[in-house]
Each structure stands twice: as C-alpha cells, then as structure tokens.
C-alpha cells in the first residue's frame, strides 16, 4: 500500500503542474464564480456542501441539554509543543488537573500544524487522540484539520524539522527492519537521507502516523467553518471533494488532490484573511469574499490558523474571521491561547495563558485586538515551495 501511495503522489505532482496553467486557472475561477452566484442568489446555504463538511457529533449523554448548540473551543497551530497545549487546556477548563476531558459535550477543534519545529511532534498527536476518547465517552468531541505541515511531511518536505526531530520516529519505527522501511519508501528509498527514513515512512500517505493524523481539510461545527489557511469563493465548488480526498490520500486510500494542497492560494496555504499584516484587518475585498463563503456554507464565522498573530487570537471582518495561530510553540515564544464560542449565547471569548504562567486571562472579543500580546522571536511564516510538491 505504501508503494501505491507513492505512485498516487507522483500522479498528484503531475496534476498540480497541469493545473497551474493560467487558462485553466481562469476557467476554474469563472466556473466557481457562477456556482457561488447561484448559491448566494438563492438566499440560502448550499445544503450538500454544508452536510459534507459538517462534523458528525456523538450523541449527548443522559442529563445533557439537547436543544442548545454545543460550546466550541478552537486552538491554533501547536507545532509539537504538547506541554503548552496541555497547560492551556487545563487553564481553560477543557481538561481537569489530571489532564482528563472536563468539558462535557463541548467540541475542541485544532486548526492543523501539529507537526514540525519541535523535537517530539508526536506528543500533541497522542494527547489529542487520548482526549478524543475521553470526550466521546461524555458526548463531546475532539477534532483537528489538516495543516500545510502535515502535507509537507507526507510528501517528504522536511525543511521545518529540527535536527533533533527524527529520533522520536526512529523509536516509533524500531520494530521495522531497514528492508521494511525501504519497501515502504518504494522507488524513492535511495534518495531519502538516512536520518529521515523512519520519519518519512511513518508520515507518508498510508504510513503509521499519517493514518493516525488523517483528517478533513475543512470542517463545519455549529455555525463555524474551520480551515487551516482559508476558504476562497473559488474553492467552494470543490471544497467538499478536496476535503474528503485529502483525508483519504493521507490514509493511503486515494490520489493526492494537488489543487487543494499546493500553491499559495490553496485552502491550507492561503493567508488572504490573516496576514495584512498579521493582527490587522484584511482588505475590504477579502472580507466581502468571505461573506460569500459564509453564506454558501451557512456559517457565521471562519476560524483559521497558519499565520502567527502578534495580537494573539483575534477577530476581523466584523467578527466573521477569527485567527487563532498565536505562536504557542516554544520556537515562536507566543502565548498559548484558545477561542471559546459559547453554545448557549454564541458569545466569543479568548483564554490567554502567557508563557511561563499558569494563570489564564479571559478576554472578550473586543479586547483581543487592543494591544499586541507578544512579539514573534523571528519571522516564522512558512514559505510555500517554489513549485507544487
């Protein structure tokens, strides 16, 4: 299955190259515009799209109210820092002092980029998978979406793996012989540096970790749309298929949807809503386009990660976009923060946990953009490949 996944990846590369032609891009944009105009003109969301992206939630347990929306917690890019994530979830009351799920039938959504920039980026994966089991026992849910770093690792782009970020995969794959790892890597085995082999075998499509982290590219929970980079109006006709195909590809069950996963304007790479500059309002045109996206999906807001925010988690476009990548990983030096959307009132607030502190501060929506809460240690924006991966 790993060799088959590799062949499908190679086909995805060729597809990405073909999709890059200006004429094809223009034609897709025209078709997307017509589709969106029809959806919005009808004055209602597109039911098929919403149904395809909606998170399927477990039934509430006995004694939990059935008519209210569920409270949603959203946390941004973790980049391996499980300790920061653990402390944040405890400070916000999502987990108890023992690290067990404590949020009832609420939903926790992580915005992608669990991997890279840390010596043990398997730790947050294990943490979230354990929490998901506890949440489901209580009628809640834990979910994550794909970020660009999951995709980069799956195709062998290790630019953001620190020098000590391979040993944990050597330990994970210690029961695999060199011959088994060679077989998993297929024709590319001879080209993979020795220290990267176990990591790539685990994270390539169909690999042990890839199957564990496989997730949708976009997700709807209640009246919130989640996507790592952002959703453009031109994405809407393809978004449900892209999301499903990306998850299947990572599991080793289908070809790579290259148009969805590569390029600076794709849903996992786009910074249209979050870097203008970070912490400030996007262009008016971006907010207007977002209105079309939200109308088509029946959502009140989109929650994105991907771009570290010097203001911490903050809203823009009149609260229709929330940017939750706060640079919480140790390499960034930012505060650990999460967004809370109250199920009963719809009120949005932010739990902020300064680095080195166990005292959380809750901020209302209006307070989140009042003053920068940290200065990034360096320019940490990921650079998209010069050509599709």
Short mmCIF file of N, CA and C in Angstrom, two decimals, residues 122-258:
data_model
loop_
_atom_site.label_atom_id
_atom_site.label_comp_id
_atom_site.label_asym_id
_atom_site.label_seq_id
_atom_site.Cartn_x
_atom_site.Cartn_y
_atom_site.Cartn_z
N UNK A 122 5.23 14.13 17.90
CA UNK A 122 4.22 13.08 18.09
C UNK A 122 3.43 13.30 19.38
N UNK A 123 4.00 14.05 20.33
CA UNK A 123 3.35 14.21 21.63
C UNK A 123 1.97 14.87 21.54
N UNK A 124 1.79 15.97 20.78
CA UNK A 124 0.43 16.53 20.70
C UNK A 124 -0.54 15.63 19.96
N UNK A 125 -0.04 14.82 19.03
CA UNK A 125 -0.91 13.86 18.34
C UNK A 125 -1.47 12.86 19.36
N UNK A 126 -0.58 12.34 20.18
CA UNK A 126 -1.01 11.38 21.20
C UNK A 126 -1.95 12.03 22.21
N UNK A 127 -1.67 13.27 22.58
CA UNK A 127 -2.52 13.98 23.54
C UNK A 127 -3.93 14.15 23.00
N UNK A 128 -4.07 14.61 21.76
CA UNK A 128 -5.41 14.85 21.21
C UNK A 128 -6.17 13.56 20.98
N UNK A 129 -5.47 12.51 20.55
CA UNK A 129 -6.16 11.23 20.34
C UNK A 129 -6.66 10.66 21.67
N UNK A 130 -5.88 10.83 22.73
CA UNK A 130 -6.33 10.38 24.05
C UNK A 130 -7.52 11.20 24.53
N UNK A 131 -7.46 12.51 24.36
CA UNK A 131 -8.58 13.36 24.76
C UNK A 131 -9.84 13.04 23.98
N UNK A 132 -9.68 12.69 22.72
CA UNK A 132 -10.86 12.37 21.90
C UNK A 132 -11.61 11.18 22.48
N UNK A 133 -10.89 10.19 22.95
CA UNK A 133 -11.57 9.04 23.56
C UNK A 133 -12.36 9.46 24.79
N UNK A 134 -11.76 10.29 25.64
CA UNK A 134 -12.46 10.75 26.83
C UNK A 134 -13.64 11.64 26.50
N UNK A 135 -13.50 12.51 25.49
CA UNK A 135 -14.59 13.40 25.10
C UNK A 135 -15.79 12.61 24.60
N UNK A 136 -15.53 11.60 23.78
CA UNK A 136 -16.64 10.83 23.22
C UNK A 136 -17.40 10.06 24.28
N UNK A 137 -16.71 9.65 25.32
CA UNK A 137 -17.39 8.96 26.42
C UNK A 137 -18.38 9.87 27.12
N UNK A 138 -18.19 11.19 27.00
CA UNK A 138 -19.04 12.17 27.68
C UNK A 138 -19.91 12.96 26.71
N UNK A 139 -20.02 12.48 25.48
CA UNK A 139 -20.86 13.13 24.49
C UNK A 139 -20.20 14.29 23.78
N UNK A 140 -18.91 14.52 24.02
CA UNK A 140 -18.19 15.59 23.35
C UNK A 140 -17.36 15.07 22.19
N UNK A 141 -16.50 15.93 21.67
CA UNK A 141 -15.69 15.53 20.52
C UNK A 141 -14.40 16.35 20.47
N UNK A 142 -13.35 15.73 19.97
CA UNK A 142 -12.08 16.40 19.68
C UNK A 142 -11.77 16.14 18.21
N UNK A 143 -11.49 17.20 17.47
CA UNK A 143 -11.21 17.06 16.04
C UNK A 143 -10.06 17.97 15.66
N UNK A 144 -9.42 17.66 14.56
CA UNK A 144 -8.39 18.54 14.01
C UNK A 144 -8.53 18.54 12.51
N UNK A 145 -7.95 19.53 11.87
CA UNK A 145 -7.97 19.62 10.42
C UNK A 145 -6.52 19.61 9.92
N UNK A 146 -6.37 19.38 8.64
CA UNK A 146 -5.03 19.29 8.07
C UNK A 146 -4.42 20.67 7.90
N UNK A 147 -3.14 20.78 8.26
CA UNK A 147 -2.38 21.99 8.01
C UNK A 147 -1.31 21.73 6.95
N UNK A 148 -0.66 22.78 6.52
CA UNK A 148 0.35 22.62 5.49
C UNK A 148 1.54 21.77 5.96
N UNK A 149 1.82 21.76 7.27
CA UNK A 149 2.96 20.98 7.74
C UNK A 149 2.68 19.49 7.73
N UNK A 150 1.45 19.08 7.93
CA UNK A 150 1.13 17.67 7.75
C UNK A 150 1.35 17.24 6.30
N UNK A 151 0.94 18.10 5.37
CA UNK A 151 1.10 17.78 3.96
C UNK A 151 2.58 17.77 3.57
N UNK A 152 3.33 18.75 4.04
CA UNK A 152 4.75 18.83 3.70
C UNK A 152 5.50 17.57 4.16
N UNK A 153 5.23 17.12 5.37
CA UNK A 153 5.88 15.91 5.84
C UNK A 153 5.46 14.69 5.03
N UNK A 154 4.20 14.63 4.65
CA UNK A 154 3.72 13.47 3.90
C UNK A 154 4.40 13.34 2.54
N UNK A 155 4.81 14.45 1.96
CA UNK A 155 5.47 14.39 0.65
C UNK A 155 6.99 14.51 0.76
N UNK A 156 7.50 14.43 1.99
CA UNK A 156 8.94 14.40 2.18
C UNK A 156 9.62 15.74 2.28
N UNK A 157 8.86 16.82 2.49
CA UNK A 157 9.46 18.15 2.66
C UNK A 157 9.75 18.35 4.15
N UNK A 158 11.01 18.19 4.52
CA UNK A 158 11.41 18.23 5.93
C UNK A 158 12.12 19.54 6.29
N UNK A 159 11.81 20.63 5.59
CA UNK A 159 12.53 21.88 5.82
C UNK A 159 12.36 22.42 7.23
N UNK A 160 11.24 22.11 7.87
CA UNK A 160 10.95 22.69 9.18
C UNK A 160 11.07 21.68 10.31
N UNK A 161 11.73 20.57 10.05
CA UNK A 161 12.01 19.59 11.09
C UNK A 161 13.34 19.96 11.74
N UNK A 162 13.38 20.17 13.06
CA UNK A 162 14.66 20.49 13.71
C UNK A 162 15.58 19.27 13.70
N UNK A 163 16.85 19.51 13.96
CA UNK A 163 17.84 18.43 13.87
C UNK A 163 17.54 17.29 14.83
N UNK A 164 16.87 17.59 15.95
CA UNK A 164 16.54 16.54 16.91
C UNK A 164 15.10 16.05 16.76
N UNK A 165 14.50 16.30 15.60
CA UNK A 165 13.11 15.92 15.39
C UNK A 165 12.91 14.58 14.70
N UNK A 166 13.98 13.79 14.59
CA UNK A 166 13.89 12.50 13.91
C UNK A 166 13.94 11.32 14.88
N UNK A 167 14.56 11.51 16.04
CA UNK A 167 14.79 10.40 16.95
C UNK A 167 13.49 9.76 17.42
N UNK A 168 12.46 10.58 17.67
CA UNK A 168 11.20 10.03 18.16
C UNK A 168 10.58 9.09 17.13
N UNK A 169 10.82 9.32 15.85
CA UNK A 169 10.31 8.43 14.81
C UNK A 169 11.18 7.19 14.69
N UNK A 170 12.48 7.33 14.95
CA UNK A 170 13.34 6.13 15.00
C UNK A 170 12.84 5.18 16.08
N UNK A 171 12.45 5.74 17.23
CA UNK A 171 11.95 4.89 18.32
C UNK A 171 10.60 4.29 17.95
N UNK A 172 9.75 5.10 17.33
CA UNK A 172 8.43 4.61 16.94
C UNK A 172 8.53 3.45 15.97
N UNK A 173 9.47 3.54 15.04
CA UNK A 173 9.58 2.54 13.97
C UNK A 173 10.67 1.51 14.26
N UNK A 174 11.07 1.37 15.51
CA UNK A 174 12.20 0.50 15.82
C UNK A 174 11.93 -0.97 15.50
N UNK A 175 10.67 -1.36 15.44
CA UNK A 175 10.35 -2.75 15.11
C UNK A 175 10.38 -3.01 13.61
N UNK A 176 10.53 -1.97 12.84
CA UNK A 176 10.61 -2.13 11.39
C UNK A 176 12.07 -2.35 11.00
N UNK A 177 12.31 -3.31 10.16
CA UNK A 177 13.66 -3.52 9.66
C UNK A 177 13.95 -2.51 8.56
N UNK A 178 15.23 -2.37 8.22
CA UNK A 178 15.61 -1.48 7.12
C UNK A 178 14.93 -1.89 5.83
N UNK A 179 14.79 -3.20 5.63
CA UNK A 179 14.15 -3.69 4.41
C UNK A 179 12.68 -3.28 4.37
N UNK A 180 12.00 -3.32 5.52
CA UNK A 180 10.59 -2.92 5.56
C UNK A 180 10.44 -1.43 5.28
N UNK A 181 11.34 -0.62 5.84
CA UNK A 181 11.28 0.82 5.58
C UNK A 181 11.58 1.11 4.12
N UNK A 182 12.55 0.40 3.53
CA UNK A 182 12.84 0.55 2.11
C UNK A 182 11.60 0.23 1.28
N UNK A 183 10.92 -0.85 1.65
CA UNK A 183 9.73 -1.24 0.91
C UNK A 183 8.64 -0.17 1.01
N UNK A 184 8.52 0.42 2.20
CA UNK A 184 7.52 1.48 2.39
C UNK A 184 7.85 2.70 1.54
N UNK A 185 9.12 3.06 1.48
CA UNK A 185 9.53 4.25 0.73
C UNK A 185 9.51 4.02 -0.77
N UNK A 186 9.55 2.77 -1.18
CA UNK A 186 9.44 2.47 -2.60
C UNK A 186 10.63 2.96 -3.40
N UNK A 187 10.34 3.47 -4.59
CA UNK A 187 11.41 3.88 -5.52
C UNK A 187 12.23 5.04 -4.99
N UNK A 188 11.70 5.78 -4.05
CA UNK A 188 12.43 6.94 -3.53
C UNK A 188 13.40 6.58 -2.41
N UNK A 189 13.47 5.31 -2.00
CA UNK A 189 14.25 4.92 -0.83
C UNK A 189 15.71 5.37 -0.94
N UNK A 190 16.29 5.23 -2.10
CA UNK A 190 17.71 5.57 -2.26
C UNK A 190 17.97 7.07 -2.17
N UNK A 191 16.93 7.87 -2.36
CA UNK A 191 17.11 9.32 -2.36
C UNK A 191 16.82 9.96 -1.01
N UNK A 192 16.31 9.20 -0.06
CA UNK A 192 15.93 9.74 1.25
C UNK A 192 17.14 9.65 2.18
N UNK A 193 17.58 10.77 2.77
CA UNK A 193 18.69 10.72 3.71
C UNK A 193 18.42 9.74 4.85
N UNK A 194 19.46 9.14 5.36
CA UNK A 194 19.30 8.07 6.35
C UNK A 194 18.51 8.54 7.57
N UNK A 195 18.77 9.75 8.04
CA UNK A 195 18.10 10.18 9.27
C UNK A 195 16.62 10.47 9.06
N UNK A 196 16.18 10.67 7.81
CA UNK A 196 14.79 11.00 7.52
C UNK A 196 13.94 9.78 7.22
N UNK A 197 14.55 8.62 7.08
CA UNK A 197 13.84 7.47 6.53
C UNK A 197 12.68 7.01 7.42
N UNK A 198 12.93 6.87 8.72
CA UNK A 198 11.87 6.40 9.61
C UNK A 198 10.74 7.42 9.68
N UNK A 199 11.09 8.71 9.75
CA UNK A 199 10.06 9.75 9.83
C UNK A 199 9.19 9.75 8.57
N UNK A 200 9.81 9.68 7.41
CA UNK A 200 9.04 9.70 6.17
C UNK A 200 8.19 8.45 6.03
N UNK A 201 8.74 7.29 6.40
CA UNK A 201 7.96 6.06 6.32
C UNK A 201 6.71 6.13 7.20
N UNK A 202 6.81 6.82 8.34
CA UNK A 202 5.66 6.95 9.24
C UNK A 202 4.65 7.98 8.77
N UNK A 203 5.13 9.02 8.05
CA UNK A 203 4.25 10.15 7.71
C UNK A 203 3.81 10.18 6.26
N UNK A 204 4.39 9.36 5.40
CA UNK A 204 3.96 9.35 4.00
C UNK A 204 2.56 8.74 3.92
N UNK A 205 1.81 9.03 2.86
CA UNK A 205 0.44 8.51 2.76
C UNK A 205 0.38 7.01 3.02
N UNK A 206 -0.50 6.61 3.93
CA UNK A 206 -0.63 5.21 4.31
C UNK A 206 0.28 4.81 5.44
N UNK A 207 1.18 5.70 5.88
CA UNK A 207 2.11 5.38 6.96
C UNK A 207 1.43 5.34 8.31
N UNK A 208 2.16 4.82 9.29
CA UNK A 208 1.60 4.60 10.62
C UNK A 208 1.05 5.89 11.23
N UNK A 209 1.82 6.97 11.19
CA UNK A 209 1.37 8.24 11.77
C UNK A 209 0.42 8.96 10.83
N UNK A 210 0.66 8.85 9.53
CA UNK A 210 -0.23 9.51 8.57
C UNK A 210 -1.66 9.04 8.75
N UNK A 211 -1.86 7.75 8.96
CA UNK A 211 -3.22 7.24 9.16
C UNK A 211 -3.81 7.78 10.46
N UNK A 212 -2.95 7.99 11.46
CA UNK A 212 -3.44 8.47 12.76
C UNK A 212 -3.85 9.93 12.71
N UNK A 213 -3.19 10.73 11.87
CA UNK A 213 -3.49 12.17 11.85
C UNK A 213 -4.37 12.55 10.67
N UNK A 214 -4.71 11.60 9.80
CA UNK A 214 -5.56 11.90 8.65
C UNK A 214 -6.85 12.57 9.12
N UNK A 215 -7.19 13.67 8.48
CA UNK A 215 -8.33 14.47 8.91
C UNK A 215 -8.85 15.28 7.73
N UNK A 216 -10.03 15.84 7.85
CA UNK A 216 -10.54 16.69 6.77
C UNK A 216 -9.69 17.95 6.61
N UNK A 217 -9.81 18.58 5.46
CA UNK A 217 -9.14 19.84 5.21
C UNK A 217 -10.00 21.01 5.68
N UNK A 218 -11.30 20.82 5.70
CA UNK A 218 -12.24 21.84 6.16
C UNK A 218 -13.34 21.15 6.96
N UNK A 219 -13.91 21.88 7.92
CA UNK A 219 -14.85 21.27 8.84
C UNK A 219 -15.84 22.34 9.29
N UNK A 220 -17.09 21.95 9.43
CA UNK A 220 -18.12 22.83 9.99
C UNK A 220 -18.59 22.25 11.32
N UNK A 221 -18.57 23.07 12.36
CA UNK A 221 -19.12 22.70 13.66
C UNK A 221 -20.07 23.82 14.07
N UNK A 222 -21.35 23.48 14.22
CA UNK A 222 -22.33 24.51 14.54
C UNK A 222 -22.37 25.56 13.45
N UNK A 223 -22.13 26.83 13.83
CA UNK A 223 -22.14 27.90 12.83
C UNK A 223 -20.73 28.41 12.55
N UNK A 224 -19.73 27.53 12.73
CA UNK A 224 -18.34 27.92 12.50
C UNK A 224 -17.70 27.00 11.45
N UNK A 225 -17.00 27.61 10.52
CA UNK A 225 -16.25 26.90 9.49
C UNK A 225 -14.77 26.94 9.88
N UNK A 226 -14.11 25.80 9.81
CA UNK A 226 -12.70 25.71 10.17
C UNK A 226 -11.88 25.32 8.95
N UNK A 227 -10.80 26.05 8.71
CA UNK A 227 -9.88 25.71 7.63
C UNK A 227 -8.52 26.29 8.00
N UNK A 228 -7.45 25.58 7.72
CA UNK A 228 -6.13 26.00 8.20
C UNK A 228 -5.73 27.36 7.66
N UNK A 229 -5.80 27.54 6.33
CA UNK A 229 -5.40 28.81 5.73
C UNK A 229 -6.58 29.72 5.47
N UNK A 230 -7.57 29.20 4.78
CA UNK A 230 -8.77 29.99 4.47
C UNK A 230 -9.47 29.43 3.26
N UNK A 231 -10.73 29.77 3.12
CA UNK A 231 -11.55 29.30 2.00
C UNK A 231 -11.87 30.49 1.11
N UNK A 232 -11.52 30.39 -0.15
CA UNK A 232 -11.87 31.40 -1.14
C UNK A 232 -13.17 31.01 -1.83
N UNK A 233 -13.84 31.98 -2.41
CA UNK A 233 -15.08 31.68 -3.13
C UNK A 233 -14.84 30.69 -4.26
N UNK A 234 -13.67 30.78 -4.89
CA UNK A 234 -13.35 29.86 -5.99
C UNK A 234 -13.15 28.43 -5.53
N UNK A 235 -12.96 28.22 -4.21
CA UNK A 235 -12.79 26.87 -3.69
C UNK A 235 -14.12 26.15 -3.52
N UNK A 236 -15.22 26.89 -3.40
CA UNK A 236 -16.47 26.32 -2.93
C UNK A 236 -16.98 25.13 -3.75
N UNK A 237 -16.92 25.17 -5.09
CA UNK A 237 -17.45 24.02 -5.83
C UNK A 237 -16.69 22.73 -5.58
N UNK A 238 -15.46 22.84 -5.11
CA UNK A 238 -14.60 21.66 -4.97
C UNK A 238 -14.28 21.32 -3.52
N UNK A 239 -14.68 22.18 -2.59
CA UNK A 239 -14.20 22.10 -1.22
C UNK A 239 -14.55 20.76 -0.56
N UNK A 240 -15.76 20.29 -0.71
CA UNK A 240 -16.17 19.04 -0.07
C UNK A 240 -15.36 17.87 -0.62
N UNK A 241 -15.19 17.81 -1.94
CA UNK A 241 -14.40 16.73 -2.53
C UNK A 241 -12.95 16.82 -2.11
N UNK A 242 -12.38 18.03 -2.15
CA UNK A 242 -10.99 18.21 -1.74
C UNK A 242 -10.77 17.73 -0.31
N UNK A 243 -11.68 18.10 0.58
CA UNK A 243 -11.52 17.76 1.99
C UNK A 243 -11.56 16.25 2.18
N UNK A 244 -12.51 15.60 1.55
CA UNK A 244 -12.63 14.15 1.65
C UNK A 244 -11.43 13.44 1.01
N UNK A 245 -11.01 13.94 -0.15
CA UNK A 245 -9.91 13.31 -0.86
C UNK A 245 -8.57 13.50 -0.13
N UNK A 246 -8.38 14.66 0.52
CA UNK A 246 -7.15 14.89 1.26
C UNK A 246 -7.03 13.90 2.43
N UNK A 247 -8.13 13.68 3.12
CA UNK A 247 -8.11 12.73 4.23
C UNK A 247 -7.84 11.32 3.72
N UNK A 248 -8.50 10.93 2.64
CA UNK A 248 -8.30 9.59 2.08
C UNK A 248 -6.87 9.42 1.58
N UNK A 249 -6.32 10.45 0.93
CA UNK A 249 -4.94 10.37 0.43
C UNK A 249 -3.96 10.13 1.56
N UNK A 250 -4.11 10.84 2.68
CA UNK A 250 -3.19 10.69 3.78
C UNK A 250 -3.29 9.28 4.39
N UNK A 251 -4.47 8.72 4.33
CA UNK A 251 -4.63 7.35 4.82
C UNK A 251 -4.07 6.32 3.84
N UNK A 252 -3.72 6.76 2.64
CA UNK A 252 -3.22 5.83 1.63
C UNK A 252 -4.31 5.25 0.78
N UNK A 253 -5.49 5.88 0.75
CA UNK A 253 -6.65 5.31 0.07
C UNK A 253 -7.06 6.07 -1.18
N UNK A 254 -6.20 6.93 -1.70
CA UNK A 254 -6.60 7.66 -2.89
C UNK A 254 -5.49 8.57 -3.36
N UNK A 255 -5.67 9.21 -4.53
CA UNK A 255 -4.65 10.11 -5.05
C UNK A 255 -4.62 11.43 -4.29
N UNK A 256 -3.53 12.13 -4.44
CA UNK A 256 -3.37 13.43 -3.81
C UNK A 256 -4.19 14.49 -4.55
N UNK A 257 -5.09 15.20 -3.87
CA UNK A 257 -5.81 16.31 -4.52
C UNK A 257 -4.91 17.54 -4.59
N UNK A 258 -4.01 17.53 -5.58
CA UNK A 258 -2.91 18.51 -5.60
C UNK A 258 -3.42 19.95 -5.63
#
